[in-house]
PDB file of C-alpha atoms and ligand atoms in Angstrom:
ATOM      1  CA  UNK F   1      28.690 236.516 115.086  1.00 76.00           C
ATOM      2  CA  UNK F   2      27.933 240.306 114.409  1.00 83.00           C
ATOM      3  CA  UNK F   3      26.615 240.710 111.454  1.00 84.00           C
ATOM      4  CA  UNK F   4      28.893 243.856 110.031  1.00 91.00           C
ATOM      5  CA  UNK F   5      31.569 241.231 110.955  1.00 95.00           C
ATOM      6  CA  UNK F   6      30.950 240.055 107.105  1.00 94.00           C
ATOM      7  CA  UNK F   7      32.039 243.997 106.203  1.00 96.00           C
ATOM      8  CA  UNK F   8      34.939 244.167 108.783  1.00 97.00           C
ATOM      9  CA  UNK F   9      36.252 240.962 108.252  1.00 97.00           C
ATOM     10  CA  UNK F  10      34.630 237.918 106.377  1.00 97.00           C
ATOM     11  CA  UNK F  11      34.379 239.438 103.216  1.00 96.00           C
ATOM     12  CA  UNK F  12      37.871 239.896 103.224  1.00 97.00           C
ATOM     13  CA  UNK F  13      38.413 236.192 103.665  1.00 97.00           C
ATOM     14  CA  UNK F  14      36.253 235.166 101.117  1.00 96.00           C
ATOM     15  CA  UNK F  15      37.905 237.332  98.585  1.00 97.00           C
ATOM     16  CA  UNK F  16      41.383 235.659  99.374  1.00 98.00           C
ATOM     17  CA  UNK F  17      39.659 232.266  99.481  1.00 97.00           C
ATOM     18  CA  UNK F  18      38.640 233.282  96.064  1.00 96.00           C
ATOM     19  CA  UNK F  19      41.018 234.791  94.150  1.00 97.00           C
ATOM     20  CA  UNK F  20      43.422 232.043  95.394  1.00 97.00           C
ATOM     21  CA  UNK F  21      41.376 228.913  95.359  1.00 97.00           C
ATOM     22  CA  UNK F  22      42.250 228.473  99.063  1.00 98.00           C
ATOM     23  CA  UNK F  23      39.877 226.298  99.932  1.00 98.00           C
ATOM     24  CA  UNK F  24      37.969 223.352  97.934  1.00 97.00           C
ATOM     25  CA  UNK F  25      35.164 221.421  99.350  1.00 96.00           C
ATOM     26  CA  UNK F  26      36.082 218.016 100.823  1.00 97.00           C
ATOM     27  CA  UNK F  27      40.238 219.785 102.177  1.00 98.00           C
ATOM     28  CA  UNK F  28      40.882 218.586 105.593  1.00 98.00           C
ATOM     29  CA  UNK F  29      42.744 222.343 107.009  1.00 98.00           C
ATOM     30  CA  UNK F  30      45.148 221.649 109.742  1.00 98.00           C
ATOM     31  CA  UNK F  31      44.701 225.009 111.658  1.00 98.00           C
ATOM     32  CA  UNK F  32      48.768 226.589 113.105  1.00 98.00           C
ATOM     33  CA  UNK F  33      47.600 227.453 116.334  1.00 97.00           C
ATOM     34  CA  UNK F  34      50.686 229.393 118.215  1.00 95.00           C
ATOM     35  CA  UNK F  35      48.621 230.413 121.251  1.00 95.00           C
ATOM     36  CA  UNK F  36      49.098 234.243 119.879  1.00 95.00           C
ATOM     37  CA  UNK F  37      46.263 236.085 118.544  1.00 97.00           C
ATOM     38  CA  UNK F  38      46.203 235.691 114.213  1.00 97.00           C
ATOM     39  CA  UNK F  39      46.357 231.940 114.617  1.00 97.00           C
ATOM     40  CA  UNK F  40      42.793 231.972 116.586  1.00 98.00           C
ATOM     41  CA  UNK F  41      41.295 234.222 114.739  1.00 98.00           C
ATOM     42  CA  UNK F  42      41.627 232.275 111.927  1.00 98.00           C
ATOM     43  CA  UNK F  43      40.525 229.338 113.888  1.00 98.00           C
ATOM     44  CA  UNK F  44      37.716 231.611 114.651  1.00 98.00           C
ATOM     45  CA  UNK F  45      36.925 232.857 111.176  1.00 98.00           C
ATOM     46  CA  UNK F  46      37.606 229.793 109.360  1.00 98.00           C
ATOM     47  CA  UNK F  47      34.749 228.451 111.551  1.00 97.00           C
ATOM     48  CA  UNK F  48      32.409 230.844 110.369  1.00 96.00           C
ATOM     49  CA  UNK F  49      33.526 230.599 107.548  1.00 96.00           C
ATOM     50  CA  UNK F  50      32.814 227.177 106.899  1.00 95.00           C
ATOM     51  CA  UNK F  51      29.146 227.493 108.810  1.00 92.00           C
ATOM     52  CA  UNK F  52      28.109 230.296 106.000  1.00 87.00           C
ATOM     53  CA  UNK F  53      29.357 229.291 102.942  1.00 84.00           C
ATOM     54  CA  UNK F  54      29.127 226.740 100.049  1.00 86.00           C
ATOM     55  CA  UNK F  55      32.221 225.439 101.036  1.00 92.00           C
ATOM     56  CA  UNK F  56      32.581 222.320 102.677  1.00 94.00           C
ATOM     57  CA  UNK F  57      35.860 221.320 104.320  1.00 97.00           C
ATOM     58  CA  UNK F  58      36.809 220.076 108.166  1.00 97.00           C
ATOM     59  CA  UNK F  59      39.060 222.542 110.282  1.00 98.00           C
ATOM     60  CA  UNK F  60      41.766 220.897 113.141  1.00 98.00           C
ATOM     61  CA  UNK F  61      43.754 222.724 114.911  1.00 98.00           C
ATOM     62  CA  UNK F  62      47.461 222.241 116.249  1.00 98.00           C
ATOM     63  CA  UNK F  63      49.723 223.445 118.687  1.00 97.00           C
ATOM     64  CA  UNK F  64      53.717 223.111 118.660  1.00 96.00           C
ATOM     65  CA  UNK F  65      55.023 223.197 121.966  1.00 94.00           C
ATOM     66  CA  UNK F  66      58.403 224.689 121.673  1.00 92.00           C
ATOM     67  CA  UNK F  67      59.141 223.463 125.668  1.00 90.00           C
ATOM     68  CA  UNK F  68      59.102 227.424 126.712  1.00 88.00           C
ATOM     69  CA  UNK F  69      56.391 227.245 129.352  1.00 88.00           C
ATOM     70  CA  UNK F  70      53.491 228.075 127.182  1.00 91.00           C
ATOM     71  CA  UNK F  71      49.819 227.154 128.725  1.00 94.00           C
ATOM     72  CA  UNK F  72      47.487 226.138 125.717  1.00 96.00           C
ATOM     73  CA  UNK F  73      44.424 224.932 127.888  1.00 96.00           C
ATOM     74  CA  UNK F  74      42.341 227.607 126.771  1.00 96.00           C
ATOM     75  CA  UNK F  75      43.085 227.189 123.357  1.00 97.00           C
ATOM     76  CA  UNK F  76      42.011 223.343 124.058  1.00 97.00           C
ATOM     77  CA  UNK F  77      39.129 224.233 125.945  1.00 97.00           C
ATOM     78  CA  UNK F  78      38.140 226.580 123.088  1.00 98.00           C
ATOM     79  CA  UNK F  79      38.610 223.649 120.245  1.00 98.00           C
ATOM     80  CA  UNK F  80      36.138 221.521 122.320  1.00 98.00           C
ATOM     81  CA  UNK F  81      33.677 223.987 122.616  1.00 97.00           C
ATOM     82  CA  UNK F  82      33.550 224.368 118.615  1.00 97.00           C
ATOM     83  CA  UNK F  83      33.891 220.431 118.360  1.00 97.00           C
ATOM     84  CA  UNK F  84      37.163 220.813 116.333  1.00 98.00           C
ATOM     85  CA  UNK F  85      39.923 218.359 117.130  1.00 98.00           C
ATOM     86  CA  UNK F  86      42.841 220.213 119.111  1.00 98.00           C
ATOM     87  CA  UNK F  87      46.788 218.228 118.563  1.00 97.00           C
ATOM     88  CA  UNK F  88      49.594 219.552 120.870  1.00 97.00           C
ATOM     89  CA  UNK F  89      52.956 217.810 119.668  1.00 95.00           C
ATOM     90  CA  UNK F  90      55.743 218.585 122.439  1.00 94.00           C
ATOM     91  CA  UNK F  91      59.292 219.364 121.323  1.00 93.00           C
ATOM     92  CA  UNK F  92      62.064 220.941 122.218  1.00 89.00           C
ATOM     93  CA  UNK F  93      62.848 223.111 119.563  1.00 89.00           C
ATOM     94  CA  UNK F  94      62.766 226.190 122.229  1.00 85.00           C
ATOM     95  CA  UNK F  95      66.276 224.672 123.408  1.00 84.00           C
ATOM     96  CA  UNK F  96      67.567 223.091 120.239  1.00 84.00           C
ATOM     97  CA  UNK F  97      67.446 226.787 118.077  1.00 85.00           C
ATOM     98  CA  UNK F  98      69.617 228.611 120.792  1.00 83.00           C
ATOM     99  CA  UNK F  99      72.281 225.951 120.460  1.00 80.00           C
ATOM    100  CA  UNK F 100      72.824 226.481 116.448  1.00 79.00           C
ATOM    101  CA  UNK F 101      75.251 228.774 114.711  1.00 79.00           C
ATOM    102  CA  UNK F 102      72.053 229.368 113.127  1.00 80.00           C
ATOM    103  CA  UNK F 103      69.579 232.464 113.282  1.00 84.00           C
ATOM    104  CA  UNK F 104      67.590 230.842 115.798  1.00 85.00           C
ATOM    105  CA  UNK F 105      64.164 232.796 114.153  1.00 84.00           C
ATOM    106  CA  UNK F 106      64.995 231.363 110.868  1.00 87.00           C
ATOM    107  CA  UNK F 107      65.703 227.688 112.521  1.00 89.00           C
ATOM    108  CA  UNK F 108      62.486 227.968 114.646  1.00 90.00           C
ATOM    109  CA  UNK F 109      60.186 228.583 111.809  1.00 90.00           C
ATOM    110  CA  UNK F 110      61.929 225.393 109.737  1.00 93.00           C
ATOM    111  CA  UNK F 111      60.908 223.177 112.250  1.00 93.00           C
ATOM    112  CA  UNK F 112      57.853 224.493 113.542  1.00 95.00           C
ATOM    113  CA  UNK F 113      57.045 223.864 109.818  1.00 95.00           C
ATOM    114  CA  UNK F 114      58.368 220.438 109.543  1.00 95.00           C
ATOM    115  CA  UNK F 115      56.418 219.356 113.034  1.00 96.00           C
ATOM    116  CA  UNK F 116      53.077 221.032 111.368  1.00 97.00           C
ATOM    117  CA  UNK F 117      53.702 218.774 108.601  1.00 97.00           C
ATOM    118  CA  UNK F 118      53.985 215.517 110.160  1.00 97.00           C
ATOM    119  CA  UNK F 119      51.062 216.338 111.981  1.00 98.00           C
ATOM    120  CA  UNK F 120      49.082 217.171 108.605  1.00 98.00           C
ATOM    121  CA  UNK F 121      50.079 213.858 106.970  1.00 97.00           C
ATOM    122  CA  UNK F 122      49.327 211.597 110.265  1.00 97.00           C
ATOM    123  CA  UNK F 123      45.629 213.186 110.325  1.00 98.00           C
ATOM    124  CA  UNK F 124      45.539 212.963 105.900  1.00 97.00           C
ATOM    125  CA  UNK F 125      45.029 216.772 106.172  1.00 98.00           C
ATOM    126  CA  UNK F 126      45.894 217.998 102.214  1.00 98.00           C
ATOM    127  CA  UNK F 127      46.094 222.432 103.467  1.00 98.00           C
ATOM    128  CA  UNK F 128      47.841 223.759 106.410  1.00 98.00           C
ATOM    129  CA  UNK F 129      46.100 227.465 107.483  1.00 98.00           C
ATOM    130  CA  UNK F 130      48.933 229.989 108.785  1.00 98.00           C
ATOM    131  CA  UNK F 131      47.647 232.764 110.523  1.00 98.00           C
ATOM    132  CA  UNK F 132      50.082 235.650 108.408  1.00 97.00           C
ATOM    133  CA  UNK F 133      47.918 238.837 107.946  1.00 97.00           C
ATOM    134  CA  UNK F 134      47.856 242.459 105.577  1.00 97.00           C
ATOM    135  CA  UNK F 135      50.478 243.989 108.116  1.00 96.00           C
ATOM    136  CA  UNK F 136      53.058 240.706 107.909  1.00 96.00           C
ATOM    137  CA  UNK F 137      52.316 240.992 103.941  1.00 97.00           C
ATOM    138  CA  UNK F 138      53.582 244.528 103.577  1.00 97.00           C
ATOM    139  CA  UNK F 139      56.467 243.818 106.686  1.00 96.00           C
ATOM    140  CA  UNK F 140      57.484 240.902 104.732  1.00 96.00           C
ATOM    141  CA  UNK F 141      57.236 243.209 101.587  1.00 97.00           C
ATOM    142  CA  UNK F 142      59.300 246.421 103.008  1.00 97.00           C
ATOM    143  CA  UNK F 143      61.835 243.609 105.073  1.00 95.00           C
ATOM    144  CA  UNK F 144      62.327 242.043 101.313  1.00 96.00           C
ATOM    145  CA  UNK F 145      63.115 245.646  99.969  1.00 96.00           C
ATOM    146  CA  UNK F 146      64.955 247.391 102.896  1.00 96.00           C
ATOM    147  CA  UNK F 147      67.665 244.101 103.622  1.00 96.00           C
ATOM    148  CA  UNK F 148      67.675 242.115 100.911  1.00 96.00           C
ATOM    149  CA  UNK F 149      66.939 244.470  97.582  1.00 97.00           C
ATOM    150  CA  UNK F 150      64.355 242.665  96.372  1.00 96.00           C
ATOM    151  CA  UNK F 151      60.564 242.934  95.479  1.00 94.00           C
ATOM    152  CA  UNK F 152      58.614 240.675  96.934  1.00 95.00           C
ATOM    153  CA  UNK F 153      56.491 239.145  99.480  1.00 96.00           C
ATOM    154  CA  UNK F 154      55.217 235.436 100.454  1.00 97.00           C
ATOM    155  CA  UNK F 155      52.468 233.874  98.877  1.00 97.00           C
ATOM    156  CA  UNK F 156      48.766 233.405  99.670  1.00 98.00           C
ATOM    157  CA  UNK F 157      49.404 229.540  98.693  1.00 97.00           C
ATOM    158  CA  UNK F 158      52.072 227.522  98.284  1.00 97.00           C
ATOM    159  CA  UNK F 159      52.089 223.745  97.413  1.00 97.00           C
ATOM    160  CA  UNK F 160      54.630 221.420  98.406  1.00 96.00           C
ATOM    161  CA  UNK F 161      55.108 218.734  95.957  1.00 96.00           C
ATOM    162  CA  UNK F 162      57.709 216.408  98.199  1.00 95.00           C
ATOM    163  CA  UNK F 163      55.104 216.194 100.844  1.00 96.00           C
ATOM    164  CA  UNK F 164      52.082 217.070  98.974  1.00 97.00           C
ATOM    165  CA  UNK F 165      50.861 219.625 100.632  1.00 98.00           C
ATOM    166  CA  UNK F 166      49.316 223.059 100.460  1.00 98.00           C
ATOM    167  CA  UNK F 167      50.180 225.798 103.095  1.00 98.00           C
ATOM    168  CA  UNK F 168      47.642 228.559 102.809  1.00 98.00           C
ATOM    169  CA  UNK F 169      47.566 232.162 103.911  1.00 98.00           C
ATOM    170  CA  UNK F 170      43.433 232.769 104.063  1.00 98.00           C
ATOM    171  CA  UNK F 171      44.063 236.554 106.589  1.00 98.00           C
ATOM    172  CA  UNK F 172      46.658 238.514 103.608  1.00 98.00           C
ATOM    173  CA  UNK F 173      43.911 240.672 103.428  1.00 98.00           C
ATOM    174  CA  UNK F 174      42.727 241.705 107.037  1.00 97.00           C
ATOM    175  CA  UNK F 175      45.211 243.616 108.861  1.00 94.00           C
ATOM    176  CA  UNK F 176      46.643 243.447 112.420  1.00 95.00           C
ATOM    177  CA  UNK F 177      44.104 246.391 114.162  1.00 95.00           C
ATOM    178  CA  UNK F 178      40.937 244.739 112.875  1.00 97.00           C
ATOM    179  CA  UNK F 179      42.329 240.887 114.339  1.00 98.00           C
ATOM    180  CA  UNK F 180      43.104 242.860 117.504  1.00 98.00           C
ATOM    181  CA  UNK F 181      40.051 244.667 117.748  1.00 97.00           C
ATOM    182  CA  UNK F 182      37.957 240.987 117.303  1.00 97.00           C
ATOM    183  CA  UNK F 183      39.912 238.917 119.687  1.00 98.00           C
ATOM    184  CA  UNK F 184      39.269 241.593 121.925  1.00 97.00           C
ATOM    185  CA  UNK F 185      35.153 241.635 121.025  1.00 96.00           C
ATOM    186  CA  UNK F 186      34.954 238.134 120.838  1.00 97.00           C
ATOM    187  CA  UNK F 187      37.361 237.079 124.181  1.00 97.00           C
ATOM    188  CA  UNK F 188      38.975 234.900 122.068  1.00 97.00           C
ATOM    189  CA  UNK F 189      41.498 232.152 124.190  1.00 96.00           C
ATOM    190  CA  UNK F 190      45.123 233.125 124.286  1.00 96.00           C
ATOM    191  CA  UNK F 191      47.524 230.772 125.547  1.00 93.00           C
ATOM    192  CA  UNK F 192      49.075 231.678 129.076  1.00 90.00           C
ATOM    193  CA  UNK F 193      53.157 231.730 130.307  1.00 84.00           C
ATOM    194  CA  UNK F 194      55.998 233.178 129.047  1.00 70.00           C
ATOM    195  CA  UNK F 195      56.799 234.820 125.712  1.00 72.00           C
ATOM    196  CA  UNK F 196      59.274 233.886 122.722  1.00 76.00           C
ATOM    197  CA  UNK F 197      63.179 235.305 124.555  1.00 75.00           C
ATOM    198  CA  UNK F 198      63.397 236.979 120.550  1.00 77.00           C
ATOM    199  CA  UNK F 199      59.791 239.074 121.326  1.00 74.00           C
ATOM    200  CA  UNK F 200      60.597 242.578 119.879  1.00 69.00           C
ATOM    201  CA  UNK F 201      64.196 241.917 119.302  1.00 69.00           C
ATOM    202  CA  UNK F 202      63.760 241.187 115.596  1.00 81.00           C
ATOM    203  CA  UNK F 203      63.978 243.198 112.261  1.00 88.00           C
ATOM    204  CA  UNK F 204      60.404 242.506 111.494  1.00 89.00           C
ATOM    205  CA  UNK F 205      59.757 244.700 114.599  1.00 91.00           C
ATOM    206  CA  UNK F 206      61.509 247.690 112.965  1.00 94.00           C
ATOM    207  CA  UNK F 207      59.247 247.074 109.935  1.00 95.00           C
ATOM    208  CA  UNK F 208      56.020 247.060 112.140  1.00 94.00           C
ATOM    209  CA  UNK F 209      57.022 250.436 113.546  1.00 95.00           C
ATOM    210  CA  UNK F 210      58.215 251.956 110.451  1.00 96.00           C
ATOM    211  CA  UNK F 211      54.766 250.557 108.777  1.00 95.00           C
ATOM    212  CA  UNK F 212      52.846 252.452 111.675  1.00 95.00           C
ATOM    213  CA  UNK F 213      54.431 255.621 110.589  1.00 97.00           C
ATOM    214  CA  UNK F 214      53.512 255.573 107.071  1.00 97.00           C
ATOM    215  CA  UNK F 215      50.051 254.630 108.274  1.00 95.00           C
ATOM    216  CA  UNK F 216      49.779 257.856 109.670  1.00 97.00           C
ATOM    217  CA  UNK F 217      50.837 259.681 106.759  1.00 98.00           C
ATOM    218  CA  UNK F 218      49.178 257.757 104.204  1.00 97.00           C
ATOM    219  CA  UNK F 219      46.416 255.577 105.768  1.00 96.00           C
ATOM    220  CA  UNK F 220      45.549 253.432 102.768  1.00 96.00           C
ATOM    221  CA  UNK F 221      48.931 252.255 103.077  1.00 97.00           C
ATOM    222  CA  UNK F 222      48.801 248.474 102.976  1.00 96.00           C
ATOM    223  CA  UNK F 223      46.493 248.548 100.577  1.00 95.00           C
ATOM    224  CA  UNK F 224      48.505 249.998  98.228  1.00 96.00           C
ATOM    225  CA  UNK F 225      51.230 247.637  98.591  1.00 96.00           C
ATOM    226  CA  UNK F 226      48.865 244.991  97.648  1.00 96.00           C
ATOM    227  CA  UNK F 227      47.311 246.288  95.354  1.00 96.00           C
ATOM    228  CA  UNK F 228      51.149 247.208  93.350  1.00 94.00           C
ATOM    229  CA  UNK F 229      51.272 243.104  94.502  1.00 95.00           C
ATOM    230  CA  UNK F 230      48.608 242.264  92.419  1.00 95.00           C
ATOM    231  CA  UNK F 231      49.241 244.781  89.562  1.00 93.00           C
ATOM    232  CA  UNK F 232      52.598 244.663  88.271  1.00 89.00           C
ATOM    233  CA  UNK F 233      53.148 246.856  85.610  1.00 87.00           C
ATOM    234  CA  UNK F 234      55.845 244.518  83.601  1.00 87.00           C
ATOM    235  CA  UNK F 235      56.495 247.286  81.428  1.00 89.00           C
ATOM    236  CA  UNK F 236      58.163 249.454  84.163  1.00 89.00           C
ATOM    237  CA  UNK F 237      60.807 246.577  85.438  1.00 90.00           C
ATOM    238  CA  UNK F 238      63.798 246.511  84.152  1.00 91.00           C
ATOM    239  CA  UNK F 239      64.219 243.012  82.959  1.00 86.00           C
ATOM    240  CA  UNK F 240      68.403 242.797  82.196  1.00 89.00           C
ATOM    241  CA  UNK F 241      69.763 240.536  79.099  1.00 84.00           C
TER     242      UNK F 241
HETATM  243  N1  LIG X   1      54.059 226.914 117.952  1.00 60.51           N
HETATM  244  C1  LIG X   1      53.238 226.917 116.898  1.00 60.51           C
HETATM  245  N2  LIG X   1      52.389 225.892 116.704  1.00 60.51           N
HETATM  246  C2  LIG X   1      51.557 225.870 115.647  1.00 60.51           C
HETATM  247  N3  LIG X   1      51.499 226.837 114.725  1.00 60.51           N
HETATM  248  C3  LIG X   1      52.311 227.892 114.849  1.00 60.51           C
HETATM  249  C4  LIG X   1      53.230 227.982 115.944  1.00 60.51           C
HETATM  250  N4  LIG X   1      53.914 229.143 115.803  1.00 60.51           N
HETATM  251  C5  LIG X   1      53.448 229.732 114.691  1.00 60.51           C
HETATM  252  N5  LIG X   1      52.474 229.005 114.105  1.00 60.51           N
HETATM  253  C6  LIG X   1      51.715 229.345 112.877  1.00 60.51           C
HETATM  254  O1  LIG X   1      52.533 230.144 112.032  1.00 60.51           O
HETATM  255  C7  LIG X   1      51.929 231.445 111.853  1.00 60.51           C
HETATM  256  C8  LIG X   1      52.995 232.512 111.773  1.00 60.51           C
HETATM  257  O2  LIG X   1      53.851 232.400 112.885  1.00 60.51           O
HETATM  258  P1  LIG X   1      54.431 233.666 113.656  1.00 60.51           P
HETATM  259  O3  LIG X   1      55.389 233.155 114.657  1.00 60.51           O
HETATM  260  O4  LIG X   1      54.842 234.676 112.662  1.00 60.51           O
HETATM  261  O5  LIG X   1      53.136 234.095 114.460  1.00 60.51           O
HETATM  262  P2  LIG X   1      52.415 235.470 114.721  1.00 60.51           P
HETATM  263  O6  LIG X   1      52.371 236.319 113.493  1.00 60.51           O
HETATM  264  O7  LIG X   1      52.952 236.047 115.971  1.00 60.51           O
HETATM  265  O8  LIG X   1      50.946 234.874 114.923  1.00 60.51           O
HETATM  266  P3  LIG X   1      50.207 234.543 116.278  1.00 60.51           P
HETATM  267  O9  LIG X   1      49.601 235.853 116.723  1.00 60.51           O
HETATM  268  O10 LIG X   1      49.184 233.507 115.932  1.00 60.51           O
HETATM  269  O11 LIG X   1      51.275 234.035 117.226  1.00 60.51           O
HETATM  270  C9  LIG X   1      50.979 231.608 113.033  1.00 60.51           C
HETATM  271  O12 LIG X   1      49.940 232.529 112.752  1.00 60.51           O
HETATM  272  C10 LIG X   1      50.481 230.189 113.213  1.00 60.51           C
HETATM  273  O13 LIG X   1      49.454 229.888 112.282  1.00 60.51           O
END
């Protein structure tokens, strides 16, 4: 590891880690690993994260295999190298989610999540790590705003009391160019084989281009959205009777 990666990067972690309580010494963190490039870098960073810091907690990491062709072996091959225990569960969700009435995006993500979980529970994990970043905050944030009229994003943490367990988000603060540019320094493993048949066909896609344009007008951006996240000024909602 560089060590301005604590400046680009790590720092960033921490500070989610610790204004969320995302970790606790002793969690077991079952690591989403898609094959795509957020989920190992925060394979990646968790694992530094854990080998410079107080904290002490065990990382594993999990693939769902959606039966699309995917390639994970050098996702595997990566897990072995850092010693952390690598779980591919094969399904066939890829088939089941275009025979719905359903949005098949929406149905895929319900039972990606519902696989992740039975995984977490067989190996007593207590946290699942998703790999959602800055840019999917502020997508998430604008998609909420733009379809739906609402304000709002998702949250760094979420506990689920039916199966207790605690999905948590430790990358809201680093944003997409900065993962790019370190899976790129780094050669971090991405799986090989074909991509998801929705790839660039969703709304979320007109949110990442429309949040590229107001990048380039107002570069500080993102951060502004989280910080108005993390600042709400009660007084200037309208709260109806
Ligand atoms: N097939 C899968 N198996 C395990 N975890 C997954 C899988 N698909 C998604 N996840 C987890 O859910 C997170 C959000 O999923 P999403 O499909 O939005 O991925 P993404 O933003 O494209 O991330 P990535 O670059 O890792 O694919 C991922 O970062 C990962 O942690």
């Amino acid at each position: 590891m560089k060590k301005w990666y604590n400046k680009l990067f790590l720092n960033n972690i921490r500070k989610a880690v610790d204004n969320f309580s995302l970790i606790q010494n002793g969690d077991k963190i079952l690591v989403g690993l898609s094959g795509g490039k957020d989920s190992i870098f925060l394979l990646y960073s968790l694992n530094l994260l854990k080998n410079r810091s107080y904290l002490d907690f065990d990382i594993l990491g999990a693939h769902i295999d959606l039966n699309l062709g995917v390639n994970v072996t050098p996702i595997k091959d990566f897990c072995n190298e850092l010693n952390i225990p690598f779980i591919v569960e094969k399904t066939d969700i890829g088939q089941r989610i275009f025979n719905s009435d359903k949005s098949p995006c929406y149905l895929c993500s319900k039972l990606k999540r519902g696989a992740i979980s039975r995984i977490a529970k067989k190996y007593n994990c207590n946290k699942i790590a998703f790999g959602h970043h800055l840019t999917d905050v502020v997508e998430t944030f604008l998609l909420n705003l733009i379809y739906t009229g609402k304000i709002g994003t998702f949250k760094p943490n979420t506990y689920n009391t039916k199966k207790d367990l605690t999905l948590i988000r430790p990358l809201i603060y680093v944003n997409e160019e900065t993962i790019e540019k370190v899976v790129k320094m780094e050669s971090l493993p991405l799986a090989k084989g074909s991509k998801c048949p929705m790839d660039k066909q969703t709304k979320r896609e007109e949110m990442k281009t429309l949040v590229k344009n107001l990048k380039n007008l107002y570069p500080d951006f993102e951060e502004k959205v989280i910080s108005g996240i993390q600042n709400i000024d009660l007084d200037k909602l309208w709260i109806k009777r």
